[in-house]
Coordinates of C-alpha atoms (C1' of nucleotides) in Angstrom, one line a residue:
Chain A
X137 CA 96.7 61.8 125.6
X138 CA 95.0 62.9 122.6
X139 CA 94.3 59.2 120.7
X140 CA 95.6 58.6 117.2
X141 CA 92.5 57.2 115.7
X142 CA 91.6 59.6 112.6
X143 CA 88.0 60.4 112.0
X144 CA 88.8 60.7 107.9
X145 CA 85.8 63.0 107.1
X146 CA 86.0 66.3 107.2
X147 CA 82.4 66.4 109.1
X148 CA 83.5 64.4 111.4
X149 CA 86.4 66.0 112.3
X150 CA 84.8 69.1 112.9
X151 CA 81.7 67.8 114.7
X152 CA 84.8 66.3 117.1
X153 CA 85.9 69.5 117.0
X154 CA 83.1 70.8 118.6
X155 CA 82.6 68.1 120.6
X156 CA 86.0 69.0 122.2
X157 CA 85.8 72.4 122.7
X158 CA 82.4 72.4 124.5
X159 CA 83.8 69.4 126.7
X160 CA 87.4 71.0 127.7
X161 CA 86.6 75.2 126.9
X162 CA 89.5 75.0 124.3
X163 CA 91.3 73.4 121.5
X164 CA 95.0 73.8 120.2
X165 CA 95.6 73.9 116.7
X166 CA 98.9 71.7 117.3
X167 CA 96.9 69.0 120.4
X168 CA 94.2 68.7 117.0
X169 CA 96.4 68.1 114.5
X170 CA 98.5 65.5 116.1
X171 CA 95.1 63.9 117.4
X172 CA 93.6 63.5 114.1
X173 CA 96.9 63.2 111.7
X174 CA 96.1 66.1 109.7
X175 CA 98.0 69.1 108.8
X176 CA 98.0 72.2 111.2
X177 CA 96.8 73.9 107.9
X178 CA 94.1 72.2 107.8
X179 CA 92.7 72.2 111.2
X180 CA 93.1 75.9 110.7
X181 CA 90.8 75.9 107.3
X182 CA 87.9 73.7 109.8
X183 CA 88.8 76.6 113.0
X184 CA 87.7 79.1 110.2
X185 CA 85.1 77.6 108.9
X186 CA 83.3 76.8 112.5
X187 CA 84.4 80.6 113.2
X188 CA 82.4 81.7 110.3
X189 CA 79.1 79.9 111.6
X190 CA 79.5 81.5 115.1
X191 CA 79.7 78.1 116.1
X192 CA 83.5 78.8 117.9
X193 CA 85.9 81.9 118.0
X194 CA 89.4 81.8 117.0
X195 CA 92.3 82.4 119.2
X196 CA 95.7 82.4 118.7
X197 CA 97.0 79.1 118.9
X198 CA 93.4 77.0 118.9
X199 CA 89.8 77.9 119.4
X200 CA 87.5 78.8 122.5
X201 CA 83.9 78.3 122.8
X202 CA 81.2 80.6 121.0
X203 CA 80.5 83.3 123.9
X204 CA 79.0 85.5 121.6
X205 CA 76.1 88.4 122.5
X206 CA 73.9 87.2 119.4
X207 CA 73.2 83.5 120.7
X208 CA 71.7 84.7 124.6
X209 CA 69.7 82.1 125.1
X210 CA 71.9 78.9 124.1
X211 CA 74.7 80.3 126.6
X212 CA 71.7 80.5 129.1
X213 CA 71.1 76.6 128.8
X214 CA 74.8 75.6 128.3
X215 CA 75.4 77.1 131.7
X216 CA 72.8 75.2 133.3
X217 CA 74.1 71.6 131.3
X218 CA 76.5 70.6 134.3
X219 CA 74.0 71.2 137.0
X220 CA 71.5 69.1 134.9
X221 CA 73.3 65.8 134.9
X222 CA 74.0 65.5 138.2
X223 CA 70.3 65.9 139.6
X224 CA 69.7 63.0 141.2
X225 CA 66.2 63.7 142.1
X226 CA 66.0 64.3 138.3
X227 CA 67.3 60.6 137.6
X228 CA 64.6 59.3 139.7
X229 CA 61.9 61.4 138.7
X230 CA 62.5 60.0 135.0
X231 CA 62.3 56.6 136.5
X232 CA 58.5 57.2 136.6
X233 CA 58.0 57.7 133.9
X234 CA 56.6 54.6 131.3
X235 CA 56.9 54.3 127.6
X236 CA 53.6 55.5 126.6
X237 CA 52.9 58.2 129.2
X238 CA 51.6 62.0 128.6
X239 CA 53.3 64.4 131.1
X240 CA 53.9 67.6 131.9
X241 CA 57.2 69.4 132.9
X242 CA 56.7 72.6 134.2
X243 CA 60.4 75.5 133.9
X244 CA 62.3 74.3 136.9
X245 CA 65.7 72.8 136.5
X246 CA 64.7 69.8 138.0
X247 CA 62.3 69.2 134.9
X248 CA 65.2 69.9 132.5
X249 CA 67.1 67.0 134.7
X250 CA 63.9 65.1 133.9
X251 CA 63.7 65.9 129.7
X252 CA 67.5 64.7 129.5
X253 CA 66.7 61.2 130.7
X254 CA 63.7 61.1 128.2
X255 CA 65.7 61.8 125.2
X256 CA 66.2 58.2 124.6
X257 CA 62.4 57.5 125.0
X258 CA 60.0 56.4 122.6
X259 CA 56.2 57.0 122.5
X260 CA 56.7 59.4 125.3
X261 CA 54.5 62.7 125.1
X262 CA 55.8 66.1 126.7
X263 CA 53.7 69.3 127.7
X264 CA 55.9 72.2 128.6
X265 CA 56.0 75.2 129.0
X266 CA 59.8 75.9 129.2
X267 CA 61.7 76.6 126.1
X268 CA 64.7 74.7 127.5
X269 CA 62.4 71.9 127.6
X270 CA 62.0 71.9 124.5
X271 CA 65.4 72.6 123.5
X272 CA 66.6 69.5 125.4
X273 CA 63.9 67.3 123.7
X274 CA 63.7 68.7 120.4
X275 CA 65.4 66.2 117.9
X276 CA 64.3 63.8 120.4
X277 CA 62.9 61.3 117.8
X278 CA 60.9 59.4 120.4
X279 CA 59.4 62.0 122.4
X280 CA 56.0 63.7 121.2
X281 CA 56.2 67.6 122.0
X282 CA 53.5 70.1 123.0
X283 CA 54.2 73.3 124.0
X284 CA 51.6 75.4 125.8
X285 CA 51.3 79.0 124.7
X286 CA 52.0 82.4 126.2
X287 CA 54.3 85.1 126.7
X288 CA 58.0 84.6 126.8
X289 CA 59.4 85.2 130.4
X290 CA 63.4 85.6 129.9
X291 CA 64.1 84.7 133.5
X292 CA 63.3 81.5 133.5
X293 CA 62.6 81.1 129.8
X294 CA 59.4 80.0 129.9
X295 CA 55.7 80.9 128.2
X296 CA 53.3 82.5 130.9
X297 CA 49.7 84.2 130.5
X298 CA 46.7 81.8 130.4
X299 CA 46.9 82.0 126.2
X300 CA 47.8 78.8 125.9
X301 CA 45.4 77.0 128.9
X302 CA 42.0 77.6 127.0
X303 CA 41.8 73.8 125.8
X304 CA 43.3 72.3 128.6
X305 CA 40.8 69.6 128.9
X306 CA 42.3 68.4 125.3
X307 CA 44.9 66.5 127.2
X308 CA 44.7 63.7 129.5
X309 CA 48.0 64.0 131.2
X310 CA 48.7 61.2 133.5
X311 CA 52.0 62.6 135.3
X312 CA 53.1 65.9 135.9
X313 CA 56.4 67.4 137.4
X314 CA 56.9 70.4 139.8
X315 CA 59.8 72.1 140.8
X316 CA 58.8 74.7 143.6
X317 CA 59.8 77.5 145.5
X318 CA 59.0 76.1 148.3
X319 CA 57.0 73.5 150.0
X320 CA 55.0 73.8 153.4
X321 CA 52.1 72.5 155.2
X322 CA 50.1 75.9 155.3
X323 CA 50.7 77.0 151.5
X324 CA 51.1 73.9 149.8
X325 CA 53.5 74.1 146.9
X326 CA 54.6 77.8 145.7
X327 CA 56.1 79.7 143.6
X328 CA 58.0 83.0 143.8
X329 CA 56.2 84.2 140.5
X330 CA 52.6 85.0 140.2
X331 CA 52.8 84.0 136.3
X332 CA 54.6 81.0 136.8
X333 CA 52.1 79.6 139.3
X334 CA 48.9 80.5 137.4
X335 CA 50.2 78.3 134.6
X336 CA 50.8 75.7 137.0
X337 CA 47.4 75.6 139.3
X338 CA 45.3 74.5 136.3
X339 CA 47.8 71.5 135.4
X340 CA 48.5 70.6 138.5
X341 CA 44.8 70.0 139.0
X342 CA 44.5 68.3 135.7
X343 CA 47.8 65.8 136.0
X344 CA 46.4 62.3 137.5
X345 CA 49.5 61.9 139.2
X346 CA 51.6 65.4 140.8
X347 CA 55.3 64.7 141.4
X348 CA 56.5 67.4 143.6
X349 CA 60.1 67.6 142.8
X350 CA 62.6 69.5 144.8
X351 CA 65.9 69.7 147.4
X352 CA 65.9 70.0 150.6
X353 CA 66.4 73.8 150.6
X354 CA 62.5 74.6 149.8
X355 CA 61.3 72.5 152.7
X356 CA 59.6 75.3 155.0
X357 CA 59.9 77.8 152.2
X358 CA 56.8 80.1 151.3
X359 CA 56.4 81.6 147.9
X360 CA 54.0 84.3 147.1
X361 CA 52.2 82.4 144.9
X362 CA 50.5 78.9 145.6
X363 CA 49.6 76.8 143.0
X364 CA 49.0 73.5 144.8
X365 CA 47.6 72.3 148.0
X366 CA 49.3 69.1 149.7
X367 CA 46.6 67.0 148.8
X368 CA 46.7 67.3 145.6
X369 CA 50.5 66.1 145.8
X370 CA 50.7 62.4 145.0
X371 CA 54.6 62.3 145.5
X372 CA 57.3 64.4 146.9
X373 CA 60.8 63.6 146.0
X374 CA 63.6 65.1 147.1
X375 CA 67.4 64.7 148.8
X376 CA 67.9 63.4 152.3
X377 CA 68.9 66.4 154.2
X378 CA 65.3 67.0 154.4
X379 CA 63.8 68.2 157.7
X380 CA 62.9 65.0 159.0
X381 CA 59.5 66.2 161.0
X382 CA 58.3 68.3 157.8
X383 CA 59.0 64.9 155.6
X384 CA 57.0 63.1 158.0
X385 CA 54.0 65.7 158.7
X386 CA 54.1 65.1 155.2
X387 CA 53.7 61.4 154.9
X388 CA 51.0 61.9 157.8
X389 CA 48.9 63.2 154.8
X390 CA 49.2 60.0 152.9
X391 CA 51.6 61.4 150.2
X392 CA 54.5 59.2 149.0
X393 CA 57.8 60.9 150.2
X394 CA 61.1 59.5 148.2
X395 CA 64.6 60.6 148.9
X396 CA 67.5 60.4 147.1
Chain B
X320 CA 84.9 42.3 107.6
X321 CA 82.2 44.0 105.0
X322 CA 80.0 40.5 103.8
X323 CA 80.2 40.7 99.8
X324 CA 76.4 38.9 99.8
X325 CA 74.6 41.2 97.1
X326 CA 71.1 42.3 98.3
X327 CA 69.8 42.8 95.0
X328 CA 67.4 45.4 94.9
X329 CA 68.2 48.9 94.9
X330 CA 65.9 49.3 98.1
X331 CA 67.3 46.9 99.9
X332 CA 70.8 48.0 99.3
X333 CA 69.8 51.8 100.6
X334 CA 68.0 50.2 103.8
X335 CA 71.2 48.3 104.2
X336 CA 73.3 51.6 104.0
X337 CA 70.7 53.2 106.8
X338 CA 71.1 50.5 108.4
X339 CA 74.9 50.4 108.5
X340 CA 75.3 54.2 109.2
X341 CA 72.9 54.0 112.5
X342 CA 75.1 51.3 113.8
X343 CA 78.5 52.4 112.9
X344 CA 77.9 55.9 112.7
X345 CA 79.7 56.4 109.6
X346 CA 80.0 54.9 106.0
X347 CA 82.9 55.2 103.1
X348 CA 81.7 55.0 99.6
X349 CA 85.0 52.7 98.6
X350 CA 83.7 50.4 101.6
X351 CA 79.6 50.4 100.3
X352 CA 80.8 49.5 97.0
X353 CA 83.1 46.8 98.1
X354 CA 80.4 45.8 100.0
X355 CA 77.6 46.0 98.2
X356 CA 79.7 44.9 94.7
X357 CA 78.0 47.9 92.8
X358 CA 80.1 50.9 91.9
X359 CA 81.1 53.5 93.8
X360 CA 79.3 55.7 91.4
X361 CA 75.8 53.8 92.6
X362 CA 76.7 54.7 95.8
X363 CA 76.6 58.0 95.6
X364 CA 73.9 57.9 93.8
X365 CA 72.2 56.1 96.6
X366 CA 73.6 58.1 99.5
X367 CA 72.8 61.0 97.5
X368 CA 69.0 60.0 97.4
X369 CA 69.3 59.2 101.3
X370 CA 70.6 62.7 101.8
X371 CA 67.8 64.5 99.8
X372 CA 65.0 62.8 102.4
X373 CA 67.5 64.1 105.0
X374 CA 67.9 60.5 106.2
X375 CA 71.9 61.0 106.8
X376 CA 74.4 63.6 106.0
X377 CA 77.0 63.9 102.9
X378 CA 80.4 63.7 103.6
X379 CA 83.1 64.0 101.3
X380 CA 83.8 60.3 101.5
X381 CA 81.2 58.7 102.8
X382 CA 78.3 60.1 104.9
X383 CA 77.4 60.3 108.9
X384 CA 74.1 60.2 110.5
X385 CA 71.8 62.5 110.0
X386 CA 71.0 63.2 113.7
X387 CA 74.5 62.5 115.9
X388 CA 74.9 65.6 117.6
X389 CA 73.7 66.4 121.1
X390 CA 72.7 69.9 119.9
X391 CA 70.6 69.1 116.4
X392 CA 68.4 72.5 117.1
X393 CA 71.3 75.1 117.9
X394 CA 73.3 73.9 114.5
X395 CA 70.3 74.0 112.2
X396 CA 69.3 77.4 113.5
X397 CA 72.9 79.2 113.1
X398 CA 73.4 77.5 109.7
X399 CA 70.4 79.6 108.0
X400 CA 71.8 82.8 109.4
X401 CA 74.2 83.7 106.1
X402 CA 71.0 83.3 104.2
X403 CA 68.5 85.7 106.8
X404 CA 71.0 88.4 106.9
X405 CA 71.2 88.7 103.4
X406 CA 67.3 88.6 102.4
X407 CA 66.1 92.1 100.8
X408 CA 62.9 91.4 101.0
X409 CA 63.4 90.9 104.9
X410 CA 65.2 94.0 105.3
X411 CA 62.2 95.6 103.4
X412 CA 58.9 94.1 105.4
X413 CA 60.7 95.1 108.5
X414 CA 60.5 98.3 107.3
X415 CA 56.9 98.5 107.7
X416 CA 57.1 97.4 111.2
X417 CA 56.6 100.7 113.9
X418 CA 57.6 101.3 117.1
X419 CA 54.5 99.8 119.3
X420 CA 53.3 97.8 116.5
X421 CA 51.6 94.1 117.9
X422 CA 52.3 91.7 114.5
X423 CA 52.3 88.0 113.9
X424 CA 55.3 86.2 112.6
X425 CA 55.0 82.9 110.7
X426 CA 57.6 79.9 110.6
X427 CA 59.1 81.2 107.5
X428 CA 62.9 81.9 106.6
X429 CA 61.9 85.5 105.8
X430 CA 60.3 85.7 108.6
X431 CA 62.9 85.0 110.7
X432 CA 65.0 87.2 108.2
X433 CA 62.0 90.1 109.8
X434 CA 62.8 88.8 113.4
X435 CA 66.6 89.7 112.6
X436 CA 65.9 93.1 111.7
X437 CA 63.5 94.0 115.0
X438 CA 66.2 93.2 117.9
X439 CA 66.8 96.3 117.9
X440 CA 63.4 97.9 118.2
X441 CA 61.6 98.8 121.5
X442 CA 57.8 98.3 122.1
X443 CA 56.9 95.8 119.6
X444 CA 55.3 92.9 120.5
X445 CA 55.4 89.9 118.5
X446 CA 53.3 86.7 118.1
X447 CA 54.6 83.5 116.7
X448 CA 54.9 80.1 116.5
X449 CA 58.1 79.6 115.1
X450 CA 60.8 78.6 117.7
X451 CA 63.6 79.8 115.4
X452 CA 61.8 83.3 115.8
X453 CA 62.0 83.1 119.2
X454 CA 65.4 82.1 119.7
X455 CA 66.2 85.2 117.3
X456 CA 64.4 87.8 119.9
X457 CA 65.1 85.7 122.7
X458 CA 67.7 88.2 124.4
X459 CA 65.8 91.1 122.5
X460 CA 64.9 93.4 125.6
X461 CA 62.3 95.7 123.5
X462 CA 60.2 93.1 122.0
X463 CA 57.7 91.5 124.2
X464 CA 57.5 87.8 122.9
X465 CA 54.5 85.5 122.5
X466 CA 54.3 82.2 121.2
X467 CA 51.4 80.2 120.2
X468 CA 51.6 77.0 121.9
X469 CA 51.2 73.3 119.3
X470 CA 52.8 70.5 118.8
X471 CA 56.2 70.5 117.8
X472 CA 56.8 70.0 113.8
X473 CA 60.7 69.3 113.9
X474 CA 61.1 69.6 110.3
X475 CA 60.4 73.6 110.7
X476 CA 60.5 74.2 114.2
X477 CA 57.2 75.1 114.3
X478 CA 54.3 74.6 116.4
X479 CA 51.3 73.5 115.2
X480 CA 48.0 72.7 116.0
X481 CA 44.9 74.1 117.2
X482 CA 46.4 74.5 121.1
X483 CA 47.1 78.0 120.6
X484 CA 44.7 79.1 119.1
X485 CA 42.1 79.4 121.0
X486 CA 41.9 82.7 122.5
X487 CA 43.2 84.1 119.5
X488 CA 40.8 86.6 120.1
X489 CA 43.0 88.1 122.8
X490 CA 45.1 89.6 120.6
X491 CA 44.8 92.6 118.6
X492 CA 47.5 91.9 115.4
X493 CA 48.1 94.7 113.3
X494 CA 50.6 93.6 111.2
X495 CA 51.1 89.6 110.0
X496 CA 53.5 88.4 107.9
X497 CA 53.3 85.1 105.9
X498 CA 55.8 83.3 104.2
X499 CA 54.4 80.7 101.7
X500 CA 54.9 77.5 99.3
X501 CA 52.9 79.6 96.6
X502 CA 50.5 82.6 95.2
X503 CA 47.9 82.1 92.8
X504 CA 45.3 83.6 91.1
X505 CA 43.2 80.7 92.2
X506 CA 44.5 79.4 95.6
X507 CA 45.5 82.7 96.9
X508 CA 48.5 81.8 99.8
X509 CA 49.6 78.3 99.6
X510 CA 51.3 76.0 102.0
X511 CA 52.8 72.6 101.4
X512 CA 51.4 71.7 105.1
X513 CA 48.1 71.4 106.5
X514 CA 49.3 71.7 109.6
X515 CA 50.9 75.3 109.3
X516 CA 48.3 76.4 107.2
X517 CA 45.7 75.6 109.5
X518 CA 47.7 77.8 112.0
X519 CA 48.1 80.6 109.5
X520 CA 44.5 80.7 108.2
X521 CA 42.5 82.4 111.4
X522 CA 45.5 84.1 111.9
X523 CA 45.7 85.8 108.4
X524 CA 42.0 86.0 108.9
X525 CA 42.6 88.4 112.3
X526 CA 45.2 90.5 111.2
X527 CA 44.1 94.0 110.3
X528 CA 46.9 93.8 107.6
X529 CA 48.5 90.9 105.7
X530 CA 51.8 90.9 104.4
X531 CA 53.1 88.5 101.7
X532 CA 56.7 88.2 101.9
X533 CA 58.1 85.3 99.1
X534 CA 60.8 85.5 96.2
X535 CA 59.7 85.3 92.4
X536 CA 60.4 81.4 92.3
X537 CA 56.8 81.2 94.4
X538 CA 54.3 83.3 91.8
X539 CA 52.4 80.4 90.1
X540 CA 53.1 77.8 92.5
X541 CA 50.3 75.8 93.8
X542 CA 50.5 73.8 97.4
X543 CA 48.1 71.6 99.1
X544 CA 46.5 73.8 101.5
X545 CA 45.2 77.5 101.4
X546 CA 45.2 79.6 104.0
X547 CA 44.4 83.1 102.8
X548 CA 42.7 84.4 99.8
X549 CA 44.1 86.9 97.6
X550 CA 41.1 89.1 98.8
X551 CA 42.4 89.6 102.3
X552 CA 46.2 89.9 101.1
X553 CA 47.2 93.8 102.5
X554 CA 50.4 93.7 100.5
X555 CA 52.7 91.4 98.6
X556 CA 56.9 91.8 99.1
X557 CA 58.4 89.7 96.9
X558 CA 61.4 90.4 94.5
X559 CA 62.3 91.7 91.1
X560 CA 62.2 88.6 89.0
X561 CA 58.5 87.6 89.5
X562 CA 56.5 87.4 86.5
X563 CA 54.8 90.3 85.0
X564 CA 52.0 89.0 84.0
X565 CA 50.7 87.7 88.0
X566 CA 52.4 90.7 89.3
X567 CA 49.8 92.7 87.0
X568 CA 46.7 90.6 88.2
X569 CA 47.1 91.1 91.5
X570 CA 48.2 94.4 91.3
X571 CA 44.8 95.0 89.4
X572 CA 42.7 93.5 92.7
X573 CA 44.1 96.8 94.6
X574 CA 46.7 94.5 96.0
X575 CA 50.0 96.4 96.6
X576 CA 53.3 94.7 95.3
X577 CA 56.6 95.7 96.5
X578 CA 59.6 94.8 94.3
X579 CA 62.6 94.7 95.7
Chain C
dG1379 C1' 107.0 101.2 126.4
dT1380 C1' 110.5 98.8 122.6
dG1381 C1' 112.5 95.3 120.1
dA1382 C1' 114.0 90.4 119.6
dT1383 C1' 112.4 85.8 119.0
dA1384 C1' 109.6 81.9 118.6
dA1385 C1' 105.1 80.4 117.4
dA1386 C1' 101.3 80.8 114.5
dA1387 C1' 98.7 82.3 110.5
dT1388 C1' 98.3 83.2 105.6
dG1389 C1' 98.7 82.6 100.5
dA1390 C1' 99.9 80.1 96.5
dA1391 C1' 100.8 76.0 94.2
dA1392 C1' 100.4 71.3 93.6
dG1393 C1' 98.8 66.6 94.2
dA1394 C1' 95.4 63.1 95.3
dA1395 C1' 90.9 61.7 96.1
dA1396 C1' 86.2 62.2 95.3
dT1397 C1' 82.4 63.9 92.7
dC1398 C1' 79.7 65.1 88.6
dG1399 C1' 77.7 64.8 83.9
dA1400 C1' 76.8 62.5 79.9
dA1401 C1' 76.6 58.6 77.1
dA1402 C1' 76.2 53.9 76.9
dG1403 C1' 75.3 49.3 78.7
dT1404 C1' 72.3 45.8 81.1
dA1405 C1' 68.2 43.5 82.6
dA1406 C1' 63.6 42.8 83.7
dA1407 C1' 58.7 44.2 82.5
dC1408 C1' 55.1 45.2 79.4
Chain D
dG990 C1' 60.5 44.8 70.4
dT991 C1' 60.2 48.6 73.2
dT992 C1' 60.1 50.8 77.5
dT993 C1' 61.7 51.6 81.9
dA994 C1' 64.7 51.5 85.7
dC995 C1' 69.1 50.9 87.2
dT996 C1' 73.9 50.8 86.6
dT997 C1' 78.5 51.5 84.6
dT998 C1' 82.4 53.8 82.1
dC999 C1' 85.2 57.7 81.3
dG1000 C1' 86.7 62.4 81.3
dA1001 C1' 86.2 66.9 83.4
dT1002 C1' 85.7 69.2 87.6
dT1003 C1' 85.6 70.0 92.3
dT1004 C1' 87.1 69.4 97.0
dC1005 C1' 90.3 68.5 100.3
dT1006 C1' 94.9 68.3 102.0
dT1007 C1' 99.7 69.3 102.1
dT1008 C1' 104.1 71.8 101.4
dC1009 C1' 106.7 75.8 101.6
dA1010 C1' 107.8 80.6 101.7
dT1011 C1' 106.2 84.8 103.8
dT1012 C1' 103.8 87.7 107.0
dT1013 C1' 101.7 88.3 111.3
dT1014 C1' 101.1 87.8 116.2
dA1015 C1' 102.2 86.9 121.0
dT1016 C1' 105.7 86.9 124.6
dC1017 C1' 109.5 88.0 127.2
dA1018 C1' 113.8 90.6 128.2
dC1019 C1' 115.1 95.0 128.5

DNA sequence: GTGATAAAATGAAAGAAATCGAAAGTAAAC
DNA sequence: GTTTACTTTCGATTTCTTTCATTTTATCAC
């Protein structure tokens, strides 16, 4: 299957390379060199050099991905990268978002799903907290990013402590996203970390518009730690096996409910 | 199918290669110069101009856009890492790094070279605005992380304005360490951006002690923004081949200079 | 486990293409 | 007429790729 078409630059080829061995989880010396018509030699001499910049590691007959100790937090968010695409709430969520618009996406991985569709975006202005936020969005040319301060929480890879709140009320943030623990008529929106949520309460009070974002599992679900009541919520989305009577307590309220 | 119409003007003709290169995602020399109907020899000259203000990527033939691949960020990080490893004057500031320490680390490549050398190390806590530091100690379980939040500068993966800053007071810094464009008599600690130096300047200012870490090529050296005197300068680290003479004068303001 | 065997890796040498440096040529601007 | 910016020509050099002989590694039968 491998196609004939040879990519003549040695850049190329290897960026291919790369391309390859995240998309399959391995490359063969001989599948490479009959896919781009060079010698075996050769696609040995690019295996090496990728080997030497931890970017792949060598095998016998090919290559396997870079699974090394030193690069934690990459493996972290490659894990994650199939989950991401598929989120269909995260498709629509994106849809609400204009050219133009200051939001905020908070460290769930509906918000990642979110920063993937706004890669192609231009004049678009991101607040995070979540490093894999950023990651996603950072040679996004279109997309202004602001990261709030604080102190690195590996779990979830985000920055928590108030440090970087003080000047909130320097942004005007129109739209902001929230993934959630749960969500429930008593306790609002919640979180299972007491960190987590008190960076969220103060944006969730400053965004114009609050997108509550999650699946049907946190319907019900209580976290320790509120951050928003229902009212504040402006829209819920979420997937259709939603419990029907909580969806519609909700839309009772006056608070846009969308599945997907 | 390459038009031989001449666009005259050595401007247009490197607009028309951008151009090209975006849309195809690749360019040959031998096909610019056909092209074009310049030689090949202009052409490199041209791409090689291109390259300098990072606008696309030498290749041996040809070149390929500057940004193509899904994972810009992870590729520039690990391609410094030969470099970091290797820096003495690294290995040397990290030296004066103690267990329990609280220290500020700035965007620079020593810097990071500083981050390298404290995975290791348990109880240190470390403040900084440089992403690349943080992805260093990401996975490093003894060093509690914090970052100053800002607006993402791409070019150094920095954050930068005055978002983080705020309650800087927080934060009891012993230790900082500064990377910078220059050192002078004159200007004291030099930056080439206002942006970073506005970030480094309270900073330096609230550090109990300031470290200077920069090679020999920087003594002398002049950039557009200060952001620390000489007067508030703890120590310099910098390496053997700086010039006496400045080595001397600073030396003689009870500044101590580490050779290495 | 041991050894045979096929596949893969390595090193050296050679060839081709691309690049670089320096000097020289060209053309417009002052 | 001179300056300046740009381009070209022409060797010398470097980079990339291949071939081929040799060594190493993986695998399977025993």
């Amino acid at each position: 299957m491998p196609e004939t078409i040879p990519p003549p630059f040695l850049e190329e080829r290897r960026q291919a390379i790369l391309g390859r061995i995240q998309m399959t989880g391995r490359v063969a010396v001989a599948e490479l060199s009959a896919m781009f018509g060079v010698s075996e030699v050769t696609i040995r001499a690019d295996l090496q050099a990728l080997a030497e910049q931890n970017l792949l590691v060598r095998t016998h007959g090919g290559a396997v991905p870079a699974v090394n100790g030193i690069n934690e937090m990459a493996l972290f968010l490659r894990r994650e990268r199939q989950v991401i695409e598929k989120s269909r709430i995260g498709t629509t969520a994106a849809g609400f978002v204009a050219d133009g618009d200051a939001l905020y996406l908070d460290s769930s991985s509906t918000s990642l799903a979110i920063a993937h569709h706004l890669r192609p975006r231009r004049h678009v202005t991101v607040v995070t907290n979540s490093l894999e936020v950023t990651r996603v969005l950072y040679d996004a040319a279109g997309v202004e990013l602001v990261m709030l301060g604080g102190a690195l929480q590996r779990t979830t890879a985000s920055l928590v402590g108030g440090y970087g709140l003080a000047n909130l009320e320097a942004f005007n943030l129109e739209k902001g996203f929230f993934g959630a623990h749960g969500i429930s008529l008593e306790a609002g929106l919640t979180d299972v970390s007491t960190d987590e949520a008190a960076v969220k309460r103060p944006l969730a009070a400053r965004c114009r518009q609050v997108f509550a974002v999650l699946d049907a599992t946190k319907w019900g679900r209580i976290g320790v730690a509120s951050f928003a009541a229902l009212s504040q919520i402006t829209t819920v989305i979420t997937d259709t096996a939603a419990p029907a009577h909580l969806v519609a307590a909700v839309k009772a309220l006056e608070i846009d409910v969308i599945l997907v």
